[in-house]
CSV table of N, CA, C and O in Angstrom, one decimal:
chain,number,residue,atom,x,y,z
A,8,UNK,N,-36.9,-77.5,77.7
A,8,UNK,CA,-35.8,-78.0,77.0
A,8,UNK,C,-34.7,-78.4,78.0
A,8,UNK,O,-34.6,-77.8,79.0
A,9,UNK,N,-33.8,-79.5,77.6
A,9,UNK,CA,-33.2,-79.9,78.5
A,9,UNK,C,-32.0,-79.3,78.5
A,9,UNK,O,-31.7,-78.7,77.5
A,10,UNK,N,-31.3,-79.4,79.5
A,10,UNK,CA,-29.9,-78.1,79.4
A,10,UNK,C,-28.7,-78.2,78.7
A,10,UNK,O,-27.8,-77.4,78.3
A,11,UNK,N,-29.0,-79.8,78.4
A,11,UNK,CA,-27.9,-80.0,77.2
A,11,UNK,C,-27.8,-79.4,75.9
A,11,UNK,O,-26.8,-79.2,75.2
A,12,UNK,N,-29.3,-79.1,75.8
A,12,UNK,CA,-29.5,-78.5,74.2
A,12,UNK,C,-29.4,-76.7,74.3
A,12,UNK,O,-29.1,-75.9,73.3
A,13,UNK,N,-29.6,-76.4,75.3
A,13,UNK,CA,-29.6,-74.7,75.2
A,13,UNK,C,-28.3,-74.1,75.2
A,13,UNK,O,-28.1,-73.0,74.7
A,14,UNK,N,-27.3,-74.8,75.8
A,14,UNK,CA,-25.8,-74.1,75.2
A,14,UNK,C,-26.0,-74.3,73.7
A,14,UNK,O,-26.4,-73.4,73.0
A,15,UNK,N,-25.6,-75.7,73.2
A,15,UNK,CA,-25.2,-75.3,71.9
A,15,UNK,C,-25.8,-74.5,70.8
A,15,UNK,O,-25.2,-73.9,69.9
A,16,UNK,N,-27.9,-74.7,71.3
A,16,UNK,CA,-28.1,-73.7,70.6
A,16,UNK,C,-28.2,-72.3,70.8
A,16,UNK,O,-28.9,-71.6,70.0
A,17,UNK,N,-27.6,-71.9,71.6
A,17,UNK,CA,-27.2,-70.5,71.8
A,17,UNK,C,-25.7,-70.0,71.4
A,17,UNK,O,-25.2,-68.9,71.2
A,18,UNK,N,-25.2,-71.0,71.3
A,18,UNK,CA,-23.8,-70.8,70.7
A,18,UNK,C,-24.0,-70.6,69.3
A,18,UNK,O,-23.6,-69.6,68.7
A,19,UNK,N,-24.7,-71.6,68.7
A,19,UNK,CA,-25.1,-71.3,67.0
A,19,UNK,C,-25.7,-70.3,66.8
A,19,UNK,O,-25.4,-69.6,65.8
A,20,UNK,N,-26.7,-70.1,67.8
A,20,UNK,CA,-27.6,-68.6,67.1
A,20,UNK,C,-26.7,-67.3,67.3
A,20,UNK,O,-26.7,-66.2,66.6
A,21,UNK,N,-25.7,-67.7,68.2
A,21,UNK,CA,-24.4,-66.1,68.3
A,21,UNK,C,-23.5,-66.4,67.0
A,21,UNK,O,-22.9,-65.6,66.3
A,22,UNK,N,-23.5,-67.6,66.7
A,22,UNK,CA,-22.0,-67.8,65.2
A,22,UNK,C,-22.4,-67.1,64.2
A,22,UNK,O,-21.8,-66.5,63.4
A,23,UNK,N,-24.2,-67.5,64.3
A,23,UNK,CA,-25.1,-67.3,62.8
A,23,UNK,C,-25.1,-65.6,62.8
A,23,UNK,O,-24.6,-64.9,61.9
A,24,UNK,N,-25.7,-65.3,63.9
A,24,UNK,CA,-25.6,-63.5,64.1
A,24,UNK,C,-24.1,-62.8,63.9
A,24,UNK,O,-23.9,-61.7,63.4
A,25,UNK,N,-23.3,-63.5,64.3
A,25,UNK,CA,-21.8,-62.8,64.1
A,25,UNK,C,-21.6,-63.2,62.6
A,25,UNK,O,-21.3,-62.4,61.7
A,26,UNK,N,-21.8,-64.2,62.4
A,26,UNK,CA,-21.2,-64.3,61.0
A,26,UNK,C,-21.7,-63.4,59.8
A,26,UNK,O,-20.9,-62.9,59.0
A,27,UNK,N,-23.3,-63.1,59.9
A,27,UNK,CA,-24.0,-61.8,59.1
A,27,UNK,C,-23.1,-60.8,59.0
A,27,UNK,O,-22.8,-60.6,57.9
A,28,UNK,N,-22.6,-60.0,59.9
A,28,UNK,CA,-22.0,-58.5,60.1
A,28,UNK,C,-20.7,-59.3,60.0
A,28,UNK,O,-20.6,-60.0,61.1
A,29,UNK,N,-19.7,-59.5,59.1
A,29,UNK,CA,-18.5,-59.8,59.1
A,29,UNK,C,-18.2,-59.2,57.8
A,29,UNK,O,-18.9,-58.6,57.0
A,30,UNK,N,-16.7,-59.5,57.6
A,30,UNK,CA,-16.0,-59.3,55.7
A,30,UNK,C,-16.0,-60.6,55.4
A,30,UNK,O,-16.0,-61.5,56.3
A,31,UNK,N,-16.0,-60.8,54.0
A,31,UNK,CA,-16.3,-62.1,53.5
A,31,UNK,C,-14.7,-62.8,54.2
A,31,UNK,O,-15.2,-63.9,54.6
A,32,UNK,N,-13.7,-62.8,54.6
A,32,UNK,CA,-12.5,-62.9,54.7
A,32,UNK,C,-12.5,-63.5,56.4
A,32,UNK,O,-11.6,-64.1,56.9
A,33,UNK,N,-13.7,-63.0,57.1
A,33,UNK,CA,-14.1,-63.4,58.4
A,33,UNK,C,-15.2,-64.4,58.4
A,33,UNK,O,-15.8,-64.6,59.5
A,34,UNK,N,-15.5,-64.8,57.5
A,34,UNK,CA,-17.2,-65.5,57.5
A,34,UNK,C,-16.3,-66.8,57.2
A,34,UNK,O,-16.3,-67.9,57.8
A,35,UNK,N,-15.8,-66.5,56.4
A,35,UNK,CA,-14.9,-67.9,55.2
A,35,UNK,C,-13.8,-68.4,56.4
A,35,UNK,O,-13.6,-69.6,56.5
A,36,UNK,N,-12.9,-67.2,57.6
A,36,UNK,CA,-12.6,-68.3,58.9
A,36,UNK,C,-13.5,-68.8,59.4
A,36,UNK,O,-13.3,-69.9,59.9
A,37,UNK,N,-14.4,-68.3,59.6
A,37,UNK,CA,-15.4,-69.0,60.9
A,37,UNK,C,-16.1,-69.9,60.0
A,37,UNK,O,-16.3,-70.9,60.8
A,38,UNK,N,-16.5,-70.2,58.8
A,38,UNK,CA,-16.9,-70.8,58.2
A,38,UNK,C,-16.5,-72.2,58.4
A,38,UNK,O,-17.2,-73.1,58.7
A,39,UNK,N,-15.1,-72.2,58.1
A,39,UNK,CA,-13.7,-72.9,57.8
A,39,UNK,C,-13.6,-73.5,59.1
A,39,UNK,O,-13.9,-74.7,59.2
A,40,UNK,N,-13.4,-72.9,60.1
A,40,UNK,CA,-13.1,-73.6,61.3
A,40,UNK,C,-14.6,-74.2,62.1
A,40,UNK,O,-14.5,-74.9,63.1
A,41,UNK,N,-15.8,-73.6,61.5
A,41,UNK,CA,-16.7,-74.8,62.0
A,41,UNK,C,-16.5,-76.1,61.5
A,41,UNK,O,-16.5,-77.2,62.1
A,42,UNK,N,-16.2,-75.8,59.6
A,42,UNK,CA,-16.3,-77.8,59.1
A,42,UNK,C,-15.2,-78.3,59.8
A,42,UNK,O,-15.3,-79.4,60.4
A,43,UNK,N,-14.2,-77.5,59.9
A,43,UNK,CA,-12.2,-78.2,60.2
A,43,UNK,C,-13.2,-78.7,61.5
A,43,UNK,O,-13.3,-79.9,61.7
A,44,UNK,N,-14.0,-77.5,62.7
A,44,UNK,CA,-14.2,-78.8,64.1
A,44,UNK,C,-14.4,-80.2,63.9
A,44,UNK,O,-13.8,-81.1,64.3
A,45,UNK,N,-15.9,-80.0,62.7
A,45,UNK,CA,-16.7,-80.9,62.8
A,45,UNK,C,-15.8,-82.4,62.4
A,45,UNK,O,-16.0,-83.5,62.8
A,46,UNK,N,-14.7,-81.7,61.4
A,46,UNK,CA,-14.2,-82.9,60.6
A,46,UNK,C,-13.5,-84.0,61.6
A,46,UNK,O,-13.6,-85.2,61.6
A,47,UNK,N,-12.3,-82.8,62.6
A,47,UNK,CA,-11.5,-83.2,63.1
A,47,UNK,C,-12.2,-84.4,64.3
A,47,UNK,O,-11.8,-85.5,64.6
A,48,UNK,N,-13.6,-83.6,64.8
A,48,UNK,CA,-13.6,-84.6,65.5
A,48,UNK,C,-14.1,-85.7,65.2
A,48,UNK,O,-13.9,-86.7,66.0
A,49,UNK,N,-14.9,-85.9,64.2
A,49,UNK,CA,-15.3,-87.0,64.3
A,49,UNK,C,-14.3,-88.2,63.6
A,49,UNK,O,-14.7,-89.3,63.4
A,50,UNK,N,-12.7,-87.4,63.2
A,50,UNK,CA,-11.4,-88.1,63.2
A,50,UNK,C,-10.8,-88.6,64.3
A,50,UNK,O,-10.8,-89.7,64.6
A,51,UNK,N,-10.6,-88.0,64.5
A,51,UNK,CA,-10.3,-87.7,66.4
A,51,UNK,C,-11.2,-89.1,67.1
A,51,UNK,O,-10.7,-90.1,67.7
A,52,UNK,N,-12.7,-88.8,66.9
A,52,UNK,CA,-13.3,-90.1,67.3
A,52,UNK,C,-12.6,-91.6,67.3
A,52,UNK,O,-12.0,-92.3,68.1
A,53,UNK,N,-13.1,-91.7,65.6
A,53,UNK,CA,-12.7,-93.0,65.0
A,53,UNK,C,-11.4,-93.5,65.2
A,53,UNK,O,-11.2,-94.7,65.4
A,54,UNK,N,-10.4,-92.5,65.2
A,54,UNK,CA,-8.2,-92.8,65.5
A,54,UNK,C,-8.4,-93.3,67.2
A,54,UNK,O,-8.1,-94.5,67.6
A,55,UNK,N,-8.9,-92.5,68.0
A,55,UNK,CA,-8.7,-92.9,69.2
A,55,UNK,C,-9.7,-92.6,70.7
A,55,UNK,O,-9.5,-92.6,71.9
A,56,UNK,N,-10.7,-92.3,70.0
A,56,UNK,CA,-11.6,-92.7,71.0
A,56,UNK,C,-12.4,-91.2,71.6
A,56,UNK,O,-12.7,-90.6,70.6
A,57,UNK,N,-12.8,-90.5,73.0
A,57,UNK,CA,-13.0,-89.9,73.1
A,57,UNK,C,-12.0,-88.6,73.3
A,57,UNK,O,-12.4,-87.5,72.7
A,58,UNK,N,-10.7,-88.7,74.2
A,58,UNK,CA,-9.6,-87.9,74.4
A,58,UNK,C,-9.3,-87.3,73.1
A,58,UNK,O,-9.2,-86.1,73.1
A,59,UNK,N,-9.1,-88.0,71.8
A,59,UNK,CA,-8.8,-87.7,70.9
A,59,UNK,C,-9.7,-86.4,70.1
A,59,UNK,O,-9.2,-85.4,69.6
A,60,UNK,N,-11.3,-87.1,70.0
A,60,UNK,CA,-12.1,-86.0,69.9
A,60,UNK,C,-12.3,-84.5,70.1
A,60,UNK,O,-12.9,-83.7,69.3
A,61,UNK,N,-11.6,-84.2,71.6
A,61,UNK,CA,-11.3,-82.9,71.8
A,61,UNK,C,-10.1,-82.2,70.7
A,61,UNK,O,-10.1,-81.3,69.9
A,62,UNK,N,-9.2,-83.2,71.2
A,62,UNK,CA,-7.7,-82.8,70.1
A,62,UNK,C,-8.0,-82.3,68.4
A,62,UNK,O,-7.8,-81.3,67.7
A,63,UNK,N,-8.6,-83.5,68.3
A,63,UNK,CA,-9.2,-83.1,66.3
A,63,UNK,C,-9.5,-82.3,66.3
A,63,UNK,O,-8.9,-81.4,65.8
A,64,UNK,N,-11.1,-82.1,67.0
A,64,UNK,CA,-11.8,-81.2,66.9
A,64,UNK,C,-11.2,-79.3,67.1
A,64,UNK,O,-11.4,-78.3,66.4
A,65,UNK,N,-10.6,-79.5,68.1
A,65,UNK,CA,-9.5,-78.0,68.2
A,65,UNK,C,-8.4,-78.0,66.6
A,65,UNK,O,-8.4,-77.1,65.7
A,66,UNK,N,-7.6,-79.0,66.6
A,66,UNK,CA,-7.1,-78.9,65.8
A,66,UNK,C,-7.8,-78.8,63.9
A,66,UNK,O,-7.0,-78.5,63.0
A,67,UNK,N,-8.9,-78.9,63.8
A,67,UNK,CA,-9.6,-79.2,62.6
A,67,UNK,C,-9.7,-77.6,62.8
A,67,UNK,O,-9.0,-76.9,62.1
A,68,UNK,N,-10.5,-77.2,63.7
A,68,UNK,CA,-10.8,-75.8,63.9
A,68,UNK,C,-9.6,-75.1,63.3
A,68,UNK,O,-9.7,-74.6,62.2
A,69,UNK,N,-8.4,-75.0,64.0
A,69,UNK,CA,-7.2,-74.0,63.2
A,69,UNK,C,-7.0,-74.4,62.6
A,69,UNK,O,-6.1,-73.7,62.1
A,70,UNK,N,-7.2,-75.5,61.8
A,70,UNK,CA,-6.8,-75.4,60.3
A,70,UNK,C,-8.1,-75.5,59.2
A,70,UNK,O,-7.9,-75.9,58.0
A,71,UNK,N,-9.1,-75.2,59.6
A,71,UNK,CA,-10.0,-74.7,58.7
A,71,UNK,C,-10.0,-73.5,58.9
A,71,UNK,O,-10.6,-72.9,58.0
A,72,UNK,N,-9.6,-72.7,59.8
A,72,UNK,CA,-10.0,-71.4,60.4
A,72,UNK,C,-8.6,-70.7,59.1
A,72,UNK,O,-8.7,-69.9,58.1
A,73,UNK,N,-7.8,-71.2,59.4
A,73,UNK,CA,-6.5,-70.7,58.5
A,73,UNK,C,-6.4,-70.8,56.8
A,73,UNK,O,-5.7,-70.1,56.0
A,74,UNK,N,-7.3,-72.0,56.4
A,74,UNK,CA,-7.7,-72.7,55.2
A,74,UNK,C,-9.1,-72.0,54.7
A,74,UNK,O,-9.1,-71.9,53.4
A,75,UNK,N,-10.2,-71.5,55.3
A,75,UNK,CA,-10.6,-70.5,54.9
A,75,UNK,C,-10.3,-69.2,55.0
A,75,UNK,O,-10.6,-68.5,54.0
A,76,UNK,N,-9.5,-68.8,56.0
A,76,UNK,CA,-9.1,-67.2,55.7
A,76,UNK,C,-8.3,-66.7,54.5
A,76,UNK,O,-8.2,-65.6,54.0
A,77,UNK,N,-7.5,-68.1,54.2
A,77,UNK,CA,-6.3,-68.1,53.4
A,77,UNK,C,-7.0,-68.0,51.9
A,77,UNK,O,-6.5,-67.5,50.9
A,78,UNK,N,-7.9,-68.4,51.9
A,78,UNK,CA,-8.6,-69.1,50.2
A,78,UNK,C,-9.5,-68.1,50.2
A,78,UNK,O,-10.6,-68.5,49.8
A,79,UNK,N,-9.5,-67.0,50.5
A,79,UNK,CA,-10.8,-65.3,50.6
A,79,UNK,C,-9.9,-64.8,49.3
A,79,UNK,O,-8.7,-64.7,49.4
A,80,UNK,N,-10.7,-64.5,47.9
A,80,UNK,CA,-10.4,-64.2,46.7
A,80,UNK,C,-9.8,-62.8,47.3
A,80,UNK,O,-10.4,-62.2,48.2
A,81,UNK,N,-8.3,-62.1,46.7
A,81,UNK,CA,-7.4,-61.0,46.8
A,81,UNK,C,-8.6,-59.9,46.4
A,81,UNK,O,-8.6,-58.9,47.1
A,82,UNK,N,-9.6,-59.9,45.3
A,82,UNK,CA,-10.2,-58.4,45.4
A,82,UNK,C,-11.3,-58.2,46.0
A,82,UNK,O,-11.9,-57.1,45.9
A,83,UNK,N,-11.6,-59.5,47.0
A,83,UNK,CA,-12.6,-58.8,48.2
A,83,UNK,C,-11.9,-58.7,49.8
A,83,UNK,O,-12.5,-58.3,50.8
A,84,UNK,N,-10.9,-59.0,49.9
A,84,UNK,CA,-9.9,-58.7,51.2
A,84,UNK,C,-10.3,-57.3,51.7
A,84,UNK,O,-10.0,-56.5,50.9
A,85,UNK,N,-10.8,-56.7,52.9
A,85,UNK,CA,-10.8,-55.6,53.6
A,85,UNK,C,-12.5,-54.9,52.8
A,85,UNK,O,-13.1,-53.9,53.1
A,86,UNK,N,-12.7,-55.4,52.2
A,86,UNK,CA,-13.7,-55.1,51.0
A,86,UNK,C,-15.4,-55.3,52.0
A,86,UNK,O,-15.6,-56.3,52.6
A,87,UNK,N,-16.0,-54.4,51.9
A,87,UNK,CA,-17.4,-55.1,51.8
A,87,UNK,C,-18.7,-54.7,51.0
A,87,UNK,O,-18.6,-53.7,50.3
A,88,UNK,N,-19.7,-55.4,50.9
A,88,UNK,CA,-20.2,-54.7,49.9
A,88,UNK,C,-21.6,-54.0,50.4
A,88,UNK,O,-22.3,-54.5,51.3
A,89,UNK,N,-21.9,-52.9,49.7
A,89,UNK,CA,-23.0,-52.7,50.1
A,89,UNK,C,-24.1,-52.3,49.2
A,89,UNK,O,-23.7,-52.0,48.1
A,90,UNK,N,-25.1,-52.3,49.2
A,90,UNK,CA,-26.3,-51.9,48.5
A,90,UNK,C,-26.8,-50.4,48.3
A,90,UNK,O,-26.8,-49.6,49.2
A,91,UNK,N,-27.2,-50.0,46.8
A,91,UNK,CA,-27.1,-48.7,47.3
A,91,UNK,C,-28.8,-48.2,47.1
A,91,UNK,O,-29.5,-49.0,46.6
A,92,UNK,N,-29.1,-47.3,47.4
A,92,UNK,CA,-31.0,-46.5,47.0
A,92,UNK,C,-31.6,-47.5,45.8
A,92,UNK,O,-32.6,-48.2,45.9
A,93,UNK,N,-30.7,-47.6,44.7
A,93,UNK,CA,-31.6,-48.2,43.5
A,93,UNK,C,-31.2,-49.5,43.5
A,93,UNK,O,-31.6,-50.2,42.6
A,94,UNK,N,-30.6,-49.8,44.1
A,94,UNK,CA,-30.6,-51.5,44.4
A,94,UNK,C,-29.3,-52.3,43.3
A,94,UNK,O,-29.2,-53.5,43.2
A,95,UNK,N,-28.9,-51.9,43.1
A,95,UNK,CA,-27.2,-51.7,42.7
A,95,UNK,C,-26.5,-52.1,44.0
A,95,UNK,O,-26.9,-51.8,45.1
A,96,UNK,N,-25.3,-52.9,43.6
A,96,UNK,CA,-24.5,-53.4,45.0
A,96,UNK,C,-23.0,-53.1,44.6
A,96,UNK,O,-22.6,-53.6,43.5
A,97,UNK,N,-22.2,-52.4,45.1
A,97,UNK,CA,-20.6,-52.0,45.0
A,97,UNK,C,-19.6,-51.7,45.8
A,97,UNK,O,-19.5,-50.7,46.5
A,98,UNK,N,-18.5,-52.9,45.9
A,98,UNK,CA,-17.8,-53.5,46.5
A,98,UNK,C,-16.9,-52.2,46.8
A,98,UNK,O,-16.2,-51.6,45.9
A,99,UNK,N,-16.8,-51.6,48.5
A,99,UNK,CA,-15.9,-50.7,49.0
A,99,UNK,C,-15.3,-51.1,50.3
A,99,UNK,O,-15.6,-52.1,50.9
A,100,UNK,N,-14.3,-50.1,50.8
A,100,UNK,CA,-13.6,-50.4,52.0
A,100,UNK,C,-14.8,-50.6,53.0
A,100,UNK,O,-15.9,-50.1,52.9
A,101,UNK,N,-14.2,-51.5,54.2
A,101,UNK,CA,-15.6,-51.1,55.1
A,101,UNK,C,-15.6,-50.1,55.8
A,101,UNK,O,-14.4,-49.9,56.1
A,102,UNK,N,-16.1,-49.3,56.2
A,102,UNK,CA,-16.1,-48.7,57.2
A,102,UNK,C,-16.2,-48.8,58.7
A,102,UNK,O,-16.2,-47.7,59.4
């Protein structure tokens, strides 16, 4: 595999594994600030070229990152859920 491809997919397989064990309120930033990258940059592209790309792309990031954390429904905030013996699922503090 060529070395270009093994960062990024090692960076994805860490986002995907982090994102599993999170609160819905932490999935929904990282969520958020992956589309906000993706968006900004390829805004960034088309406005001005490559230089610009980095800029969107950061900037797309904090404001998806803030735009998902912000839009996490009020009764699952701090909340997570878990599964119990009989397969019943009920939304508590995390631990």
């Amino acid at each position: 595999m060529a070395r270009r491809t093994i960062l990024p997919l090692t960076l994805a397989a860490v986002a995907a594994i982090a994102g599993g064990c999170a609160t819905e309120q932490n999935q929904r930033g990282l969520g958020g600030a992956l589309i906000g990258a993706g968006t900004g940059a390829v805004a960034g592209q088309l406005i001005g070229g490559n230089t610009s790309t980095v800029a969107g792309a950061a900037g797309g990031a904090l404001v998806g990152a803030a735009v998902g954390t912000a839009t996490t429904p009020s009764y699952n905030r701090g909340n997570c859920r878990y599964r119990q013996p009989d397969g019943t699922i009920i939304i508590a503090r995390c631990r």
